[in-house]
Each structure stands twice: as C-alpha cells, then as structure tokens.
Short mmCIF file of C-alpha atoms and ligand atoms in Angstrom, two decimals:
data_model
loop_
_atom_site.label_atom_id
_atom_site.label_comp_id
_atom_site.label_asym_id
_atom_site.label_seq_id
_atom_site.Cartn_x
_atom_site.Cartn_y
_atom_site.Cartn_z
CA MET A 295 0.05 0.06 -0.03
CA SER A 296 1.65 3.47 -0.74
CA TYR A 297 -0.53 5.19 1.78
CA ASN A 298 -0.46 4.31 5.38
CA ASN A 299 -1.97 6.17 8.05
CA CYS A 300 -0.68 5.31 11.58
CA GLU A 301 -2.87 7.48 13.66
CA VAL A 302 -6.01 6.01 15.28
CA ASN A 303 -8.93 7.41 13.55
CA ARG A 304 -12.51 7.44 14.80
CA LEU A 305 -13.76 9.95 12.46
CA LYS A 306 -17.10 9.51 10.98
CA ILE A 307 -17.24 9.93 7.52
CA LEU A 308 -20.57 10.19 5.07
CA VAL A 309 -19.59 8.49 1.64
CA THR A 310 -22.31 9.47 -0.72
CA GLY A 311 -22.35 7.18 -3.55
CA GLY A 312 -20.80 4.53 -1.55
CA CYS A 313 -22.24 1.31 -3.30
CA GLY A 314 -20.81 2.53 -6.35
CA TYR A 315 -17.54 1.47 -8.19
CA ILE A 316 -15.01 3.77 -6.63
CA GLY A 317 -17.27 4.58 -3.47
CA ASN A 318 -17.22 0.92 -2.48
CA HIS A 319 -13.57 0.54 -2.70
CA THR A 320 -12.97 3.69 -0.81
CA CYS A 321 -15.33 2.68 2.06
CA CYS A 322 -13.06 -0.52 2.48
CA GLU A 323 -10.00 1.48 2.71
CA LEU A 324 -11.61 3.73 5.24
CA LEU A 325 -12.87 1.00 7.32
CA GLU A 326 -9.39 -0.78 7.08
CA ARG A 327 -8.01 2.28 8.88
CA ASP A 328 -10.66 2.40 11.45
CA TYR A 329 -12.75 5.42 10.19
CA GLU A 330 -16.56 5.10 10.98
CA VAL A 331 -18.28 4.87 7.56
CA VAL A 332 -22.05 6.00 6.84
CA ILE A 333 -23.14 5.64 3.27
CA ILE A 334 -26.07 7.16 1.41
CA ASP A 335 -26.89 5.66 -1.96
CA ASN A 336 -30.10 5.71 -3.95
CA LEU A 337 -28.74 2.44 -5.85
CA SER A 338 -29.60 3.95 -9.28
CA ASN A 339 -26.18 2.32 -10.58
CA SER A 340 -25.46 -0.05 -7.73
CA LYS A 341 -26.59 -2.86 -5.88
CA VAL A 342 -27.49 -3.22 -2.08
CA GLU A 343 -25.41 -6.53 -1.78
CA VAL A 344 -22.31 -4.48 -2.04
CA ILE A 345 -22.75 -3.40 1.68
CA ASP A 346 -22.61 -7.08 2.79
CA LYS A 347 -19.30 -7.73 0.62
CA ILE A 348 -17.78 -4.35 2.41
CA LYS A 349 -18.47 -5.67 5.54
CA ASP A 350 -17.08 -9.25 4.40
CA ILE A 351 -13.91 -7.70 3.36
CA THR A 352 -13.27 -5.73 6.26
CA SER A 353 -14.88 -7.32 9.08
CA LYS A 354 -16.16 -4.05 10.15
CA ASP A 355 -19.99 -2.46 10.45
CA VAL A 356 -21.16 0.36 8.17
CA ARG A 357 -24.32 2.21 8.28
CA PHE A 358 -26.48 2.42 5.08
CA TYR A 359 -28.97 4.80 4.21
CA LYS A 360 -31.04 4.12 0.85
CA GLY A 361 -32.15 7.37 -0.47
CA ASP A 362 -31.30 10.37 -2.86
CA VAL A 363 -28.67 12.89 -1.99
CA CYS A 364 -30.97 15.54 -3.58
CA ASP A 365 -33.41 15.03 -0.51
CA LYS A 366 -32.56 17.35 2.11
CA GLU A 367 -34.95 16.00 4.52
CA LEU A 368 -33.09 12.61 4.25
CA LEU A 369 -29.65 14.43 4.42
CA ARG A 370 -30.80 16.06 7.75
CA LYS A 371 -31.92 12.90 9.23
CA VAL A 372 -28.56 11.32 8.41
CA PHE A 373 -26.75 14.30 10.10
CA LYS A 374 -29.11 14.45 13.19
CA GLU A 375 -28.53 10.58 13.59
CA ASN A 376 -24.61 10.52 13.05
CA LYS A 377 -22.06 13.26 14.04
CA ILE A 378 -20.40 13.27 10.75
CA ASP A 379 -16.86 14.97 10.47
CA ALA A 380 -16.24 14.67 6.75
CA VAL A 381 -18.02 13.68 3.53
CA ILE A 382 -16.68 12.15 0.51
CA HIS A 383 -19.11 12.79 -2.43
CA PHE A 384 -19.13 10.38 -5.19
CA ALA A 385 -22.80 10.43 -5.99
CA GLY A 386 -23.72 11.47 -9.41
CA TYR A 387 -24.19 10.22 -12.88
CA LYS A 388 -21.11 9.54 -14.99
CA ALA A 389 -21.99 8.36 -18.49
CA VAL A 390 -20.60 10.96 -21.15
CA GLY A 391 -22.78 9.48 -24.06
CA GLU A 392 -25.80 9.41 -21.80
CA SER A 393 -25.12 12.91 -20.67
CA VAL A 394 -25.23 14.30 -24.28
CA SER A 395 -28.66 12.72 -24.95
CA MET A 396 -30.20 13.48 -21.69
CA PRO A 397 -28.41 16.71 -20.31
CA LEU A 398 -31.17 17.87 -17.78
CA LYS A 399 -31.04 14.34 -16.23
CA TYR A 400 -27.18 15.05 -15.53
CA TYR A 401 -27.58 18.65 -14.58
CA ARG A 402 -30.27 17.98 -12.25
CA ASN A 403 -28.64 15.04 -10.32
CA ASN A 404 -25.14 16.16 -10.31
CA LEU A 405 -25.77 19.81 -9.28
CA ASP A 406 -28.78 19.37 -7.37
CA SER A 407 -27.14 16.75 -4.95
CA THR A 408 -24.04 18.61 -4.49
CA LEU A 409 -25.90 21.85 -3.64
CA SER A 410 -28.29 19.98 -1.18
CA LEU A 411 -25.34 18.20 0.38
CA CYS A 412 -23.42 21.38 0.81
CA GLU A 413 -26.45 23.37 2.11
CA ILE A 414 -27.21 20.45 4.89
CA MET A 415 -23.47 20.37 5.87
CA LYS A 416 -23.42 24.08 6.38
CA GLU A 417 -26.65 23.73 8.59
CA PHE A 418 -24.79 20.98 10.61
CA ASN A 419 -21.44 22.86 10.54
CA CYS A 420 -19.60 19.96 8.74
CA LYS A 421 -17.26 21.59 6.51
CA LYS A 422 -14.67 19.18 5.22
CA LEU A 423 -15.61 17.83 1.70
CA VAL A 424 -14.06 15.70 -0.81
CA PHE A 425 -15.36 15.81 -4.31
CA SER A 426 -15.03 13.49 -7.19
CA SER A 427 -14.21 15.43 -10.26
CA SER A 428 -12.72 13.83 -13.56
CA ALA A 429 -9.65 14.59 -15.90
CA THR A 430 -12.46 15.43 -18.44
CA VAL A 431 -12.34 19.01 -16.93
CA TYR A 432 -9.01 19.56 -18.86
CA GLY A 433 -10.98 19.24 -22.20
CA LEU A 434 -8.52 19.05 -25.11
CA PRO A 435 -4.99 19.56 -23.01
CA LYS A 436 -2.26 21.42 -25.36
CA GLU A 437 0.44 19.88 -23.49
CA LEU A 438 1.35 16.50 -21.52
CA PRO A 439 1.63 15.61 -18.69
CA ILE A 440 -1.50 17.39 -17.37
CA LYS A 441 -0.85 19.73 -14.57
CA GLU A 442 -3.74 20.98 -12.07
CA SER A 443 -2.81 24.42 -13.20
CA PHE A 444 -3.78 23.90 -17.01
CA PRO A 445 -6.88 25.60 -18.59
CA LEU A 446 -10.18 24.08 -17.94
CA SER A 447 -12.80 23.33 -20.51
CA THR A 448 -15.36 20.63 -21.33
CA THR A 449 -16.66 18.74 -24.39
CA ASN A 450 -19.98 17.28 -23.03
CA PRO A 451 -22.65 17.86 -20.45
CA TYR A 452 -21.26 15.37 -17.95
CA GLY A 453 -18.11 17.06 -18.07
CA THR A 454 -19.55 20.53 -17.59
CA THR A 455 -21.52 19.31 -14.36
CA LYS A 456 -17.93 18.72 -12.82
CA LEU A 457 -16.44 21.95 -14.02
CA VAL A 458 -19.70 23.93 -12.70
CA ILE A 459 -19.38 22.23 -9.13
CA GLU A 460 -15.60 22.78 -9.00
CA GLY A 461 -16.79 26.42 -9.31
CA ILE A 462 -19.26 26.25 -6.94
CA LEU A 463 -17.00 24.90 -4.32
CA LYS A 464 -14.36 27.44 -5.08
CA ASP A 465 -17.00 30.24 -4.38
CA LEU A 466 -18.17 28.32 -1.30
CA TYR A 467 -14.61 28.48 0.02
CA LYS A 468 -14.11 32.07 -0.88
CA SER A 469 -17.31 32.99 0.78
CA ASP A 470 -16.32 31.18 4.16
CA ASN A 471 -12.62 30.02 4.55
CA SER A 472 -13.59 27.90 7.40
CA TRP A 473 -14.52 24.95 4.75
CA SER A 474 -11.92 22.41 3.80
CA ILE A 475 -12.26 21.05 0.33
CA VAL A 476 -10.36 18.59 -1.57
CA ILE A 477 -11.22 18.27 -5.39
CA LEU A 478 -9.72 15.01 -6.80
CA ARG A 479 -9.62 14.62 -10.65
CA TYR A 480 -9.35 11.12 -11.40
CA PHE A 481 -7.71 9.97 -14.79
CA ASN A 482 -8.91 6.38 -15.96
CA PRO A 483 -9.91 3.92 -12.87
CA ILE A 484 -10.02 0.32 -13.72
CA GLY A 485 -9.25 -2.84 -11.57
CA ALA A 486 -11.12 -4.36 -8.60
CA HIS A 487 -10.52 -5.42 -5.08
CA SER A 488 -8.14 -8.27 -4.79
CA SER A 489 -10.72 -10.28 -2.84
CA GLY A 490 -12.72 -10.45 -6.16
CA LEU A 491 -15.92 -9.33 -4.33
CA ILE A 492 -16.19 -5.97 -5.55
CA GLY A 493 -15.45 -4.43 -8.94
CA GLU A 494 -16.94 -2.70 -11.78
CA ASP A 495 -19.95 -4.24 -12.97
CA PRO A 496 -21.80 -1.95 -15.66
CA ASN A 497 -25.42 -2.94 -17.04
CA GLY A 498 -25.49 -3.54 -20.81
CA ILE A 499 -22.81 -2.49 -23.41
CA PRO A 500 -19.86 -1.01 -21.76
CA ASN A 501 -18.63 2.52 -23.16
CA ASN A 502 -15.28 2.29 -21.35
CA LEU A 503 -12.35 0.10 -22.45
CA MET A 504 -11.60 -2.14 -19.69
CA PRO A 505 -15.11 -3.34 -19.02
CA TYR A 506 -15.40 -3.88 -23.01
CA ILE A 507 -12.32 -5.95 -22.92
CA VAL A 508 -13.43 -8.30 -20.00
CA LYS A 509 -16.76 -9.00 -21.77
CA VAL A 510 -14.94 -10.04 -24.85
CA ALA A 511 -12.52 -12.13 -23.00
CA THR A 512 -15.32 -13.83 -21.20
CA LYS A 513 -17.28 -14.15 -24.60
CA GLU A 514 -20.20 -12.03 -23.60
CA LEU A 515 -19.31 -9.65 -26.43
CA GLU A 516 -17.78 -10.99 -29.66
CA CYS A 517 -15.22 -8.37 -30.61
CA LEU A 518 -13.36 -5.29 -29.11
CA SER A 519 -13.72 -1.99 -31.71
CA ILE A 520 -10.57 -0.23 -31.25
CA PHE A 521 -11.28 3.30 -32.04
CA GLY A 522 -8.47 4.38 -34.48
CA ASN A 523 -4.86 3.37 -34.93
CA ASP A 524 -3.47 6.31 -36.47
CA TYR A 525 -3.01 8.85 -33.45
CA ASP A 526 0.37 10.12 -32.98
CA THR A 527 1.40 7.57 -30.32
CA VAL A 528 3.30 4.65 -29.55
CA ASP A 529 1.23 2.31 -31.96
CA GLY A 530 -1.33 4.75 -33.31
CA THR A 531 -4.13 3.88 -30.63
CA GLY A 532 -5.36 6.10 -27.90
CA VAL A 533 -3.16 6.54 -24.70
CA ARG A 534 -4.77 7.22 -21.20
CA ASP A 535 -3.51 7.08 -17.52
CA TYR A 536 -5.06 3.97 -16.07
CA ILE A 537 -5.18 3.95 -12.40
CA HIS A 538 -6.03 0.97 -10.21
CA VAL A 539 -9.31 1.66 -8.17
CA VAL A 540 -7.57 0.49 -4.85
CA ASP A 541 -4.87 3.09 -5.52
CA LEU A 542 -7.62 5.65 -6.15
CA ALA A 543 -9.41 4.78 -3.05
CA LEU A 544 -6.26 5.49 -1.05
CA GLY A 545 -5.94 8.75 -2.58
CA HIS A 546 -9.25 9.63 -0.81
CA VAL A 547 -7.94 8.28 2.57
CA ALA A 548 -4.87 10.81 2.12
CA ALA A 549 -7.33 13.48 1.04
CA ILE A 550 -9.43 13.11 4.34
CA ASP A 551 -5.89 13.18 6.02
CA LYS A 552 -5.15 16.31 4.28
CA LEU A 553 -8.59 17.87 5.54
CA LYS A 554 -7.97 16.93 8.99
CA LYS A 555 -4.69 18.93 9.12
CA SER A 556 -5.49 22.05 6.78
CA ASN A 557 -8.20 24.40 6.02
CA GLY A 558 -8.11 25.44 2.25
CA LEU A 559 -9.39 24.59 -1.05
CA PHE A 560 -6.91 21.91 -2.77
CA THR A 561 -7.34 20.37 -6.09
CA TYR A 562 -5.13 17.42 -7.06
CA ASN A 563 -4.98 15.01 -10.04
CA LEU A 564 -5.18 11.26 -9.01
CA GLY A 565 -3.44 9.10 -11.78
CA THR A 566 -0.26 7.18 -12.20
CA GLY A 567 1.58 9.79 -14.53
CA LYS A 568 2.33 7.06 -17.06
CA GLY A 569 0.10 6.36 -20.29
CA TYR A 570 -0.59 3.18 -21.88
CA SER A 571 -2.00 2.57 -25.42
CA VAL A 572 -5.41 0.59 -25.99
CA LEU A 573 -2.91 -2.04 -27.70
CA GLU A 574 -0.73 -2.33 -24.83
CA LEU A 575 -3.50 -2.58 -22.42
CA VAL A 576 -5.16 -5.24 -24.44
CA ASN A 577 -1.93 -7.23 -24.86
CA THR A 578 -1.15 -7.16 -21.30
CA PHE A 579 -4.49 -8.22 -20.55
CA LYS A 580 -4.05 -11.26 -22.73
CA GLU A 581 -0.90 -12.16 -21.38
CA VAL A 582 -1.37 -11.93 -17.57
CA ASN A 583 -4.79 -13.68 -17.81
CA ASN A 584 -4.01 -16.05 -20.43
CA VAL A 585 -7.13 -15.43 -22.38
CA ASP A 586 -7.75 -14.30 -26.04
CA VAL A 587 -9.41 -10.79 -26.75
CA ASN A 588 -10.66 -10.59 -30.42
CA TYR A 589 -10.37 -7.23 -31.84
CA LYS A 590 -10.61 -5.00 -35.02
CA ILE A 591 -9.47 -1.71 -35.79
CA VAL A 592 -12.37 0.83 -36.73
CA ASP A 593 -12.64 4.59 -37.24
CA ARG A 594 -11.80 7.08 -34.33
CA ARG A 595 -14.53 7.83 -31.77
CA PRO A 596 -15.83 11.28 -32.05
CA GLY A 597 -14.37 13.44 -29.37
CA ASP A 598 -11.63 11.28 -28.39
CA ILE A 599 -8.10 12.69 -27.69
CA ALA A 600 -4.84 11.06 -28.62
CA LYS A 601 -3.09 11.21 -25.31
CA CYS A 602 -4.10 12.02 -21.64
CA TYR A 603 -1.87 11.45 -18.75
CA ALA A 604 -1.43 13.07 -15.26
CA ASP A 605 1.51 15.22 -13.83
CA THR A 606 1.12 13.53 -10.31
CA THR A 607 3.75 15.82 -8.49
CA LYS A 608 1.36 17.78 -6.70
CA ALA A 609 -0.51 14.86 -5.16
CA SER A 610 2.76 13.28 -4.36
CA ASN A 611 4.23 16.14 -2.62
CA GLU A 612 1.09 17.60 -0.80
CA LEU A 613 -1.05 14.33 -0.03
CA HIS A 614 2.15 12.03 0.31
CA TRP A 615 0.22 9.68 -2.08
CA HIS A 616 1.17 7.85 -5.06
CA ALA A 617 -0.09 4.87 -7.17
CA THR A 618 1.79 1.59 -6.69
CA LYS A 619 -0.30 -1.11 -8.59
CA THR A 620 0.80 -1.89 -12.17
CA ILE A 621 -0.93 -2.30 -15.25
CA GLU A 622 -0.72 -6.06 -14.76
CA ASP A 623 -2.26 -5.73 -11.35
CA MET A 624 -5.06 -3.86 -12.95
CA CYS A 625 -5.76 -6.29 -15.69
CA ARG A 626 -5.55 -9.33 -13.44
CA ASP A 627 -8.02 -7.82 -10.75
CA SER A 628 -10.44 -6.76 -13.25
CA TYR A 629 -10.68 -10.31 -14.86
CA ASN A 630 -10.64 -11.84 -11.52
CA PHE A 631 -13.70 -9.84 -10.43
CA VAL A 632 -15.79 -10.77 -13.36
CA ILE A 633 -14.77 -14.45 -13.51
CA LYS A 634 -15.61 -14.68 -9.73
CA ASN A 635 -18.98 -12.95 -10.41
CA ARG A 636 -20.09 -14.67 -13.39
CA LYS A 637 -23.87 -15.55 -13.13
P1 NAD B 161 -20.95 4.72 -9.92
O1 NAD B 161 -22.13 5.05 -10.77
O2 NAD B 161 -20.24 3.36 -10.08
O3 NAD B 161 -21.08 5.37 -8.71
C1 NAD B 161 -21.92 6.24 -8.22
C2 NAD B 161 -22.98 5.89 -6.97
O4 NAD B 161 -23.86 7.06 -6.85
C3 NAD B 161 -23.91 4.83 -7.52
O5 NAD B 161 -23.96 3.83 -6.51
C4 NAD B 161 -25.23 5.38 -7.69
O6 NAD B 161 -26.33 4.67 -7.37
C5 NAD B 161 -25.16 6.78 -6.73
N1 NAD B 161 -25.95 7.85 -6.91
C6 NAD B 161 -26.01 8.65 -8.13
N2 NAD B 161 -26.85 9.63 -7.87
C7 NAD B 161 -27.35 9.76 -6.62
C8 NAD B 161 -28.04 10.60 -5.80
N3 NAD B 161 -28.73 11.73 -6.33
N4 NAD B 161 -28.34 10.05 -4.53
C9 NAD B 161 -27.91 8.80 -4.07
N5 NAD B 161 -26.96 7.88 -4.71
C10 NAD B 161 -26.66 8.42 -5.89
O7 NAD B 161 -19.66 5.61 -10.42
P2 NAD B 161 -18.22 5.61 -9.86
O8 NAD B 161 -17.50 5.08 -11.20
O9 NAD B 161 -17.94 4.95 -8.84
O10 NAD B 161 -18.04 7.39 -10.04
C11 NAD B 161 -18.01 7.87 -8.79
C12 NAD B 161 -17.90 9.30 -8.97
O11 NAD B 161 -16.50 9.51 -9.58
C13 NAD B 161 -18.84 10.04 -9.91
O12 NAD B 161 -19.14 11.43 -9.23
C14 NAD B 161 -18.16 10.03 -11.18
O13 NAD B 161 -18.51 11.04 -12.06
C15 NAD B 161 -16.73 10.27 -10.71
N6 NAD B 161 -15.74 10.01 -11.72
C16 NAD B 161 -15.73 8.49 -12.06
C17 NAD B 161 -14.74 8.35 -13.12
C18 NAD B 161 -14.78 6.58 -13.62
O14 NAD B 161 -14.15 6.61 -14.58
N7 NAD B 161 -15.33 5.82 -12.88
C19 NAD B 161 -13.88 8.95 -13.48
C20 NAD B 161 -13.84 10.34 -13.24
C21 NAD B 161 -14.81 10.65 -12.37
C1 UD1 B 162 -13.94 8.35 -20.70
C2 UD1 B 162 -14.75 9.72 -20.38
C3 UD1 B 162 -14.16 10.35 -19.19
C4 UD1 B 162 -14.07 9.51 -17.79
C5 UD1 B 162 -13.46 8.28 -18.09
C6 UD1 B 162 -13.25 7.33 -17.30
C7 UD1 B 162 -15.23 10.51 -22.83
C8 UD1 B 162 -14.98 11.58 -23.65
N1 UD1 B 162 -14.55 10.64 -21.64
O1 UD1 B 162 -12.54 8.67 -21.20
O2 UD1 B 162 -15.02 11.54 -18.79
O3 UD1 B 162 -13.22 10.16 -16.96
O4 UD1 B 162 -13.92 7.64 -19.42
O5 UD1 B 162 -14.24 6.59 -16.97
O6 UD1 B 162 -15.77 9.55 -22.83
N2 UD1 B 162 -11.64 2.57 -26.54
C9 UD1 B 162 -11.62 1.61 -27.71
N3 UD1 B 162 -12.68 0.94 -27.76
C10 UD1 B 162 -13.93 0.92 -26.77
C11 UD1 B 162 -13.52 1.79 -25.55
C12 UD1 B 162 -12.56 2.63 -25.73
O7 UD1 B 162 -10.81 1.74 -28.37
O8 UD1 B 162 -14.68 0.12 -27.01
C13 UD1 B 162 -10.20 3.62 -26.38
C14 UD1 B 162 -10.77 5.13 -26.41
O9 UD1 B 162 -10.75 5.47 -27.93
C15 UD1 B 162 -9.60 5.67 -25.49
C16 UD1 B 162 -9.42 4.48 -24.63
O10 UD1 B 162 -9.81 3.24 -25.23
O11 UD1 B 162 -8.45 5.53 -26.53
C17 UD1 B 162 -10.21 4.75 -23.22
O12 UD1 B 162 -11.52 4.99 -23.57
P1 UD1 B 162 -12.49 5.21 -22.30
O13 UD1 B 162 -12.20 3.70 -21.33
O14 UD1 B 162 -13.82 5.38 -22.96
O15 UD1 B 162 -11.95 6.58 -21.45
P2 UD1 B 162 -11.88 7.72 -22.04
O16 UD1 B 162 -12.30 7.99 -23.46
O17 UD1 B 162 -10.11 8.31 -21.45
#
C-alpha cells in the first residue's frame, strides 16, 4: 500500500454514492484504517449486496441509508443521527454519451445533489468535503503531462457538471474559509479489489475500454472495436493514464488526512503519471490472464483525444500519496472480479 496512516482514526465519514464502483473500494480502505463509515446511495447504478461485501472484506460494520442525496430531509436525518466529521461525495451520474442525449438529467442530479449536500453540511457545521471530479475538465489539453493549473474546458454535459461543481465549491470556500475542500480529478480508474468481491459491473454494453475488454474475454461480447490506430502515439492507438481503483481509493484516504490537518481548497490529479495505449492494455490483459481478446480497428470515436496522462507531482508532494499498482495488477484484478462473479 502506498498510503498508510498510523494514527487512530475514529472520525465518521459520510460517503455519498458509497455503493458504486469507486465509493465501495474507498469505504473498504477507510474501514481498514478504523474510520467509521456512513453510506447514502439511491442504488440508481449499484446494488445493495455491496454493503455485505464491504462488511465481509473488512469485518467492520457500516451504516447504510438508501435514498437520494438531493433529498434534504433525508440528509438532515442522516446528519442528526450521526455526528459526521467529513463527507466524500461520489454520488452522481457519469456516462458521457448519456449526458449528451439527456443533459437535464445530468445537470439536475449532479448539481442538485451537490447543492443539497453542501447546504445541509453548512447547517450542521460540517465543512470538510472531498469531491469526485474528473480529468475530463481538462478538455483537449495542449501539453502533457497534465498539471492541475492547466486551462479547464469541457466537451460534454457530464464534464460541464464537474466543472460547474468545481466552481461552486471554489465560491463556497471564498465566501467562508473555514471550509476544507479537496477536489480530486481522476484519470481512468480500472481494476478491482484483490478479494474479487467488489469491482466494476456496468449494465449493458460498456462504453469504457476495460469493461469492454473483459466482456470480450468472457465471450459475452464478440469483438472489441479499437477506435483508431492513426493517432500520434506509440502504436497509433489512444493513450490513457489507467489507475487501479484501490490506489484511487487510497488517494481519498490521503485527502481526508489532508482535511484533518489544513483548511483550504485543494485540487489534485489522481493518476499514475504513465500512459498506456489501447493495444498495450489489450496485450497485457491477454498475457496476464492467458485469454484471447478479439479486436478489430475501426474509425476514431468522435471527441476522443490521442493522449491523456497526469502530472502527479502535486498529489505526491502534498498528499504524500502515489499509485503503486501496475498495469498487470489492473488487468488481473479486473478479470478476476468478473470470473468470480459470473452469473
Ligand atoms: P458509480 O455509478 O459506480 O457510483 C456512483 C454511485 O452514486 C452509484 O452507486 C449510484 O447509485 C449513486 N448515486 C447517483 N446519484 C445519486 C443520488 N442523487 N443520490 C444517491 N446516490 C446516487 O460511479 P463511480 O465510477 O464509482 O464514480 C463515482 C464518482 O466519480 C462519480 O461522481 C463520477 O462522476 C466520478 N468519476 C468517475 C470516473 C470513472 O471512470 N469511474 C472518472 C472520473 C470521475
Ligand atoms: C472516458 C470519459 C471520461 C471519463 C473516463 C473514465 C469521454 C470523452 N471521456 O474517458 O470523462 O472520466 O472515460 O471513465 O468519454 N476505446 C476503444 N474501444 C472501446 C472503448 C474505448 O478503443 O470500446 C479507447 C478510446 O478510444 C480511448 C481508450 O480506449 O483511447 C479509453 O477509453 P475510455 O475507457 O472510454 O476512457 P476515456 O475516453 O479516456
């Protein structure tokens, strides 16, 4: 593990969207470090069984409220029943394509949940917040690796919700600097918990690369379409900064630790700093899992960029966190989760 906190932590953390992919891994890492965890999730993109899996992995208890973060009465009840010290806000919709066809759904849920949450936090004088943002806020970066200080822009409504929320949080901090806010910009999370109990389980045909590769490997889907092999990259296919979800979860533990020590508004990239091409990922997946993955080269996907990877210096210097898991770990754990949970 790259991040270890030796202090005794009895802080109580509210995790919105804690049943989802990144949320459930983060809950496990918090519980392993003796934080108390309260989850609120409306299960719009997750299953309640995850709660038992978190308990199995950690042998710790977790309190779960099924409900919507936009529901201020429910939030009040949660804050009344639990003395919350800090909040990690994962809840939100995240499918880029869907956000283009259903923008109102995305603006309503992502903005409303954040505004309601911040209002109730203020009401209960809880002013420590970690927010899930995305590398998508860098739009089409002019240089690499991407630093936190780069200009921000978006290419789709999902990305715009992240950028608008970042702005809201900056204004909130400006208005009252007793808040402590950490904005985390994730690169491309993949992989799963080594137990194989939790991982990414999208419904239907996946949009993202790793879940698609896994479904081709298990023969649920016939063939992976690789979107373009004429980019200016090592082999012509797109390059991304894939990060193991457990490393990402540990980045949240580090962010909570930062909030315990300092007031301010801080923004960090969470990535490995290293880019892999689509073909490199496919070939590594085949090798470590000893399976075949059929693929064909097709046209570029509109809106895709050639290369995207993080400068991770700021997170390393200020959060004392860095990713340690390899691309082989990511490929092995992604496949292991699906094999163990095949219906
Ligand atoms: P996820 O869909 O697996 O998890 C989100 C969880 O939030 C789900 O369990 C869903 O049921 C819940 N939820 C959604 N709206 C809610 C609401 N209004 N009230 C209560 N619960 C609600 O997604 P994830 O991959 O775990 O992503 C978590 C966060 O990280 C999201 O905000 C996402 O935009 C952001 N993010 C994800 C990625 C990625 O590649 N997975 C990359 C960058 C940023
Ligand atoms: C997408 C989202 C981004 C989100 C990220 C992680 C867009 C524009 N961006 O980024 O907001 O934070 O997912 O969830 O959608 N690829 C294929 N075949 C496929 C799928 C993908 O070749 O079937 C290629 C893509 O062209 C790209 C790479 O694989 O080069 C990664 O794609 P993907 O997993 O969708 O992530 P991003 O596009 O980086």
